[in-house]
Structures are given as C-alpha cells and as structure tokens.
Amino acid sequence: MNFKYFDFLLVLFILVLLVSNVVSAKILRFGPFTFDGGTILFPLAYILGDIFTEVYGYKRMRRVIWLGFGTNILMALIFMIVAKLPPAEGWENQKAYEAILGWVPRIVLASIVAYWIGEFVNSFILAKMKIFTKGRYLWSRTISSTLVAEFLDSLIFCLIAFFGKIPLGLLLTIIISNYIFKVSVEILFTPLTYLAANFLKKKEKVDTFDIGTHFSPFKIKDFNY
C-alpha cells in the first residue's frame, strides 16, 4: 500500500533520534528535573512510535525502528571519523569539538540499545493491547506501554551513557528524572496522540490490527509498506 504521510513521519522520527543523541552530551536543569538534553525531545519518538503502531501496525513500526537503528550507527561513525582526522592548520576548535561531540559515540551506543529495546517493547505491548481491547481505550495502550518501555529505555540509556562518567548520585537523579519526565510528556500529549491517530486513520484509510503478526524484531522480510 502507498501511504501519503508514512514517509513524513519516518523522517520526523529519525530526525528526533539524531538530534536527541547530539544534544544528550549536555546535562541540564529543567524546572525540578535534572537530565541529559536529549530528554527534552526524545519523548516525541515514543509518541510517534505509538502513532505508527496504532495506525500502520507493528510490522511497519519494526521497519521504522531498524531504519532509526541504522542511521544512528552511521551518525556515530561519522562523528568518530571526523574527530580522529587531523584538524586543518589554523583551526583551533579541536578540543571544543571533542568535548561536545566526543561523547556522541558512547551516547549513540546507549541510545540505540535503549531505544531498540524500548521501542520494540512499546510497540509490542501497544499492538497486543489493541487486539485485546478491540481498538478501544487508546489512552490505556499508550500509557501502559510507555510505563514499561520508558523505564527500560531510561535505565539502559543512562547506565551505558553515563556510568563511570558522572557521580552515582547524579546518575540516579538523571534516571529518575528521565523516567518521570518522559512518562509525564506521554500522558500530557495523549489528546494530541488521539487527534493524530484519528486523522491518519481517516486520511490513510487504514487501522491495523496485528492479528497473526509475527512479533520477532528480526523478521526483516516484512520490511515493506
């Protein structure tokens, strides 16, 4: 099937992942929260993941997750190669580059592992619950899947990205802040998730139920629209 909005959402999803990884190098304060900069934007990836699974189904979301996985790895490799190449004569920003983007490969490793696990768990729970609820109570599916997936995502990401780099107390604060903030954003944006999902179902003329779907993340032969 040819979908009008699928590619737009795919590009937006990957953009969120890449930008989140770069800005995660900074630890910041946001109101009562202390977390990496990527947390401001990254919850949008889960909201988009909810919309993908709800409208287009788990099989197509599996394709999206793997594409995001690949682009993250490519970005990390490019940053590492550029960091290792000798700077041009007269360019004096090598240390500044390494201070900010030197974190990126480790952060991307944390991100791709955490997001790969988190997104597949999120999509699996949402797809299964959609069958169980017969397509009703979208709010229960998005929130339930987020509570589990974001916990795994926050824990795995923070441990890989920051363990041994920052004090343990700060690490625990970041994990807790990450989880609370991400879940809160998901709940806050539930009405917009409803609007987006209903709009896409109407425009795309599709409302996928993953009955009979093979839920293995590695069933790559289903990488079609």
Coordinates of C-alpha atoms in Angstrom, one line a residue:
M1 CA 0.0 0.0 0.0
N2 CA 1.1 3.6 -0.7
F3 CA 0.6 5.9 2.3
K4 CA 0.6 9.7 2.0
Y5 CA 2.0 10.5 5.4
F6 CA 4.2 7.5 6.3
D7 CA 7.5 8.9 4.8
F8 CA 7.0 12.3 6.5
L9 CA 6.5 10.6 9.9
L10 CA 9.5 8.4 9.2
V11 CA 11.8 11.3 8.5
L12 CA 10.5 13.1 11.6
F13 CA 11.1 10.1 13.7
I14 CA 14.7 9.7 12.6
L15 CA 15.3 13.4 12.9
V16 CA 14.2 13.2 16.6
L17 CA 16.5 10.3 17.2
L18 CA 19.6 12.0 15.7
V19 CA 19.1 15.4 17.3
S20 CA 18.4 13.8 20.7
N21 CA 21.7 12.0 20.6
V22 CA 23.7 15.1 19.8
V23 CA 22.2 17.3 22.5
S24 CA 22.4 14.5 25.1
A25 CA 26.0 15.5 25.7
K26 CA 24.8 18.2 28.0
I27 CA 23.3 17.6 31.4
L28 CA 20.8 20.3 32.3
R29 CA 18.2 21.5 34.8
F30 CA 14.7 21.9 33.5
G31 CA 12.4 23.0 36.4
P32 CA 12.7 20.3 39.1
F33 CA 14.3 17.8 36.7
T34 CA 17.9 17.0 36.0
F35 CA 18.6 15.1 32.8
D36 CA 20.5 15.0 29.6
G37 CA 19.5 17.4 26.9
G38 CA 18.1 14.8 24.6
T39 CA 15.3 14.1 27.0
I40 CA 13.5 17.3 26.0
L41 CA 12.9 16.0 22.5
F42 CA 13.2 12.2 22.8
P43 CA 9.7 11.5 24.2
L44 CA 8.4 12.6 20.8
A45 CA 10.0 9.4 19.4
Y46 CA 7.7 7.3 21.6
I47 CA 4.7 9.3 20.8
L48 CA 5.5 8.8 17.1
G49 CA 6.1 5.2 17.8
D50 CA 2.6 4.9 19.3
I51 CA 1.1 6.6 16.3
F52 CA 3.0 4.3 13.9
T53 CA 1.9 1.1 15.7
E54 CA -1.7 2.3 16.2
V55 CA -2.3 3.3 12.6
Y56 CA 0.2 1.3 10.4
G57 CA 0.8 -1.7 12.7
Y58 CA 3.7 -3.5 14.4
K59 CA 5.2 -4.8 11.2
R60 CA 5.7 -1.4 9.7
M61 CA 6.9 0.0 13.0
R62 CA 9.5 -2.7 13.1
R63 CA 10.9 -1.3 9.8
V64 CA 10.9 2.2 11.3
I65 CA 12.9 1.0 14.3
W66 CA 15.5 -0.7 12.2
L67 CA 15.9 2.3 10.0
G68 CA 16.4 4.5 13.0
F69 CA 18.9 2.0 14.3
G70 CA 21.0 2.2 11.1
T71 CA 21.0 6.0 10.9
N72 CA 22.2 6.3 14.5
I73 CA 25.1 4.0 13.8
L74 CA 26.0 5.9 10.7
M75 CA 26.0 9.2 12.6
A76 CA 28.2 7.8 15.3
L77 CA 30.7 6.5 12.8
I78 CA 30.9 9.9 11.0
F79 CA 31.4 11.8 14.3
M80 CA 34.2 9.4 15.3
I81 CA 36.0 9.6 11.9
V82 CA 35.8 13.4 11.9
A83 CA 37.1 13.6 15.4
K84 CA 40.1 11.4 14.6
L85 CA 41.1 13.2 11.4
P86 CA 43.8 15.9 12.0
P87 CA 42.4 19.4 12.1
A88 CA 43.4 21.9 9.4
E89 CA 46.2 24.3 10.2
G90 CA 44.8 27.4 11.9
W91 CA 41.6 25.7 13.1
E92 CA 41.7 25.8 16.9
N93 CA 38.4 24.2 17.9
Q94 CA 39.5 20.5 18.0
K95 CA 39.2 20.3 21.8
A96 CA 35.9 22.0 21.8
Y97 CA 34.7 19.6 19.1
E98 CA 35.9 16.6 21.1
A99 CA 34.4 18.0 24.4
I100 CA 30.9 18.0 22.9
L101 CA 30.8 15.5 20.1
G102 CA 33.4 13.3 21.7
W103 CA 30.6 12.0 23.9
V104 CA 28.4 11.2 21.0
P105 CA 29.6 7.6 20.1
R106 CA 29.0 6.4 23.7
I107 CA 25.7 8.2 23.8
V108 CA 24.6 6.8 20.5
L109 CA 25.5 3.3 21.7
A110 CA 23.4 3.9 24.8
S111 CA 20.6 5.4 22.6
I112 CA 20.5 2.6 20.0
V113 CA 20.5 -0.2 22.6
A114 CA 18.0 1.6 24.9
Y115 CA 15.7 2.8 22.1
W116 CA 15.9 -0.6 20.2
I117 CA 14.7 -2.4 23.3
G118 CA 12.3 0.3 24.4
E119 CA 10.6 0.9 21.1
F120 CA 10.1 -2.8 20.4
V121 CA 8.7 -3.4 23.9
N122 CA 6.5 -0.3 23.5
S123 CA 5.2 -1.3 20.1
F124 CA 4.7 -5.0 21.1
I125 CA 2.6 -4.0 24.2
L126 CA 0.5 -1.5 22.3
A127 CA -0.2 -3.9 19.4
K128 CA -1.2 -6.7 21.7
M129 CA -3.4 -4.5 23.8
K130 CA -5.1 -3.1 20.7
I131 CA -6.2 -6.6 19.9
F132 CA -7.3 -7.3 23.5
T133 CA -9.2 -4.0 23.8
K134 CA -10.6 -4.4 20.2
G135 CA -9.2 -1.0 19.3
R136 CA -10.8 0.9 22.2
Y137 CA -9.2 2.9 25.0
L138 CA -6.1 4.1 23.1
W139 CA -5.1 6.1 26.2
S140 CA -4.7 2.8 28.2
R141 CA -2.5 1.4 25.5
T142 CA -0.2 4.4 25.1
I143 CA 0.2 4.9 28.8
S144 CA 0.7 1.3 29.7
S145 CA 3.3 0.6 27.0
T146 CA 5.1 3.8 28.0
L147 CA 5.3 3.0 31.7
V148 CA 7.2 -0.2 30.8
A149 CA 9.2 0.8 27.8
E150 CA 10.3 4.2 29.1
F151 CA 11.5 2.6 32.3
L152 CA 13.7 0.2 30.3
D153 CA 14.8 3.0 28.0
S154 CA 15.8 5.4 30.8
L155 CA 17.6 2.8 32.8
I156 CA 19.6 1.3 29.9
F157 CA 20.4 4.6 28.3
C158 CA 21.7 6.3 31.5
L159 CA 23.8 3.3 32.6
I160 CA 25.5 2.9 29.3
A161 CA 25.9 6.7 28.6
F162 CA 26.9 8.0 32.0
F163 CA 28.0 5.2 34.3
G164 CA 31.6 6.0 35.4
K165 CA 31.5 9.4 33.8
I166 CA 29.4 11.2 36.4
P167 CA 28.8 10.8 40.2
L168 CA 26.5 7.9 41.2
G169 CA 24.1 10.3 42.9
L170 CA 23.7 12.4 39.8
L171 CA 23.3 9.3 37.7
L172 CA 20.4 8.1 39.9
T173 CA 18.8 11.6 39.7
I174 CA 19.1 11.6 35.9
I175 CA 17.5 8.1 35.7
I176 CA 14.6 9.1 37.9
S177 CA 14.1 12.5 36.2
N178 CA 14.3 10.9 32.7
Y179 CA 11.6 8.4 33.6
I180 CA 9.2 10.8 35.3
F181 CA 9.6 13.5 32.6
K182 CA 9.2 11.1 29.7
V183 CA 6.1 9.4 31.1
S184 CA 4.6 12.8 32.0
V185 CA 5.1 14.1 28.5
E186 CA 3.4 11.0 27.1
I187 CA 0.4 11.4 29.3
L188 CA 0.2 15.2 28.6
F189 CA 0.3 14.6 24.9
T190 CA -2.4 11.9 24.9
P191 CA -5.0 14.2 23.4
L192 CA -2.7 15.1 20.5
T193 CA -1.9 11.4 20.0
Y194 CA -5.7 10.7 19.7
L195 CA -6.0 13.6 17.1
A196 CA -3.0 12.5 15.1
A197 CA -4.0 8.8 15.1
N198 CA -7.6 9.5 14.1
F199 CA -6.5 11.9 11.4
L200 CA -4.1 9.4 9.9
K201 CA -6.6 6.5 10.0
K202 CA -9.1 8.7 8.1
K203 CA -6.7 10.0 5.5
E204 CA -4.7 6.8 5.0
K205 CA -7.8 4.6 5.2
V206 CA -6.1 2.1 7.4
D207 CA -6.4 0.9 11.0
T208 CA -4.1 -2.0 11.5
F209 CA -4.8 -4.9 14.0
D210 CA -1.8 -7.1 14.3
I211 CA -3.7 -10.4 14.4
G212 CA -1.4 -13.2 13.3
T213 CA 1.6 -10.9 13.2
H214 CA 5.0 -12.4 13.9
F215 CA 6.4 -10.2 16.7
S216 CA 10.1 -11.1 16.4
P217 CA 12.2 -8.0 15.9
F218 CA 14.3 -9.9 13.4
K219 CA 11.6 -10.9 10.9
I220 CA 13.1 -8.5 8.4
K221 CA 11.3 -9.9 5.3
D222 CA 8.3 -7.8 6.3
F223 CA 10.2 -4.6 5.6
N224 CA 7.6 -3.4 3.2
Y225 CA 4.9 -0.7 3.5

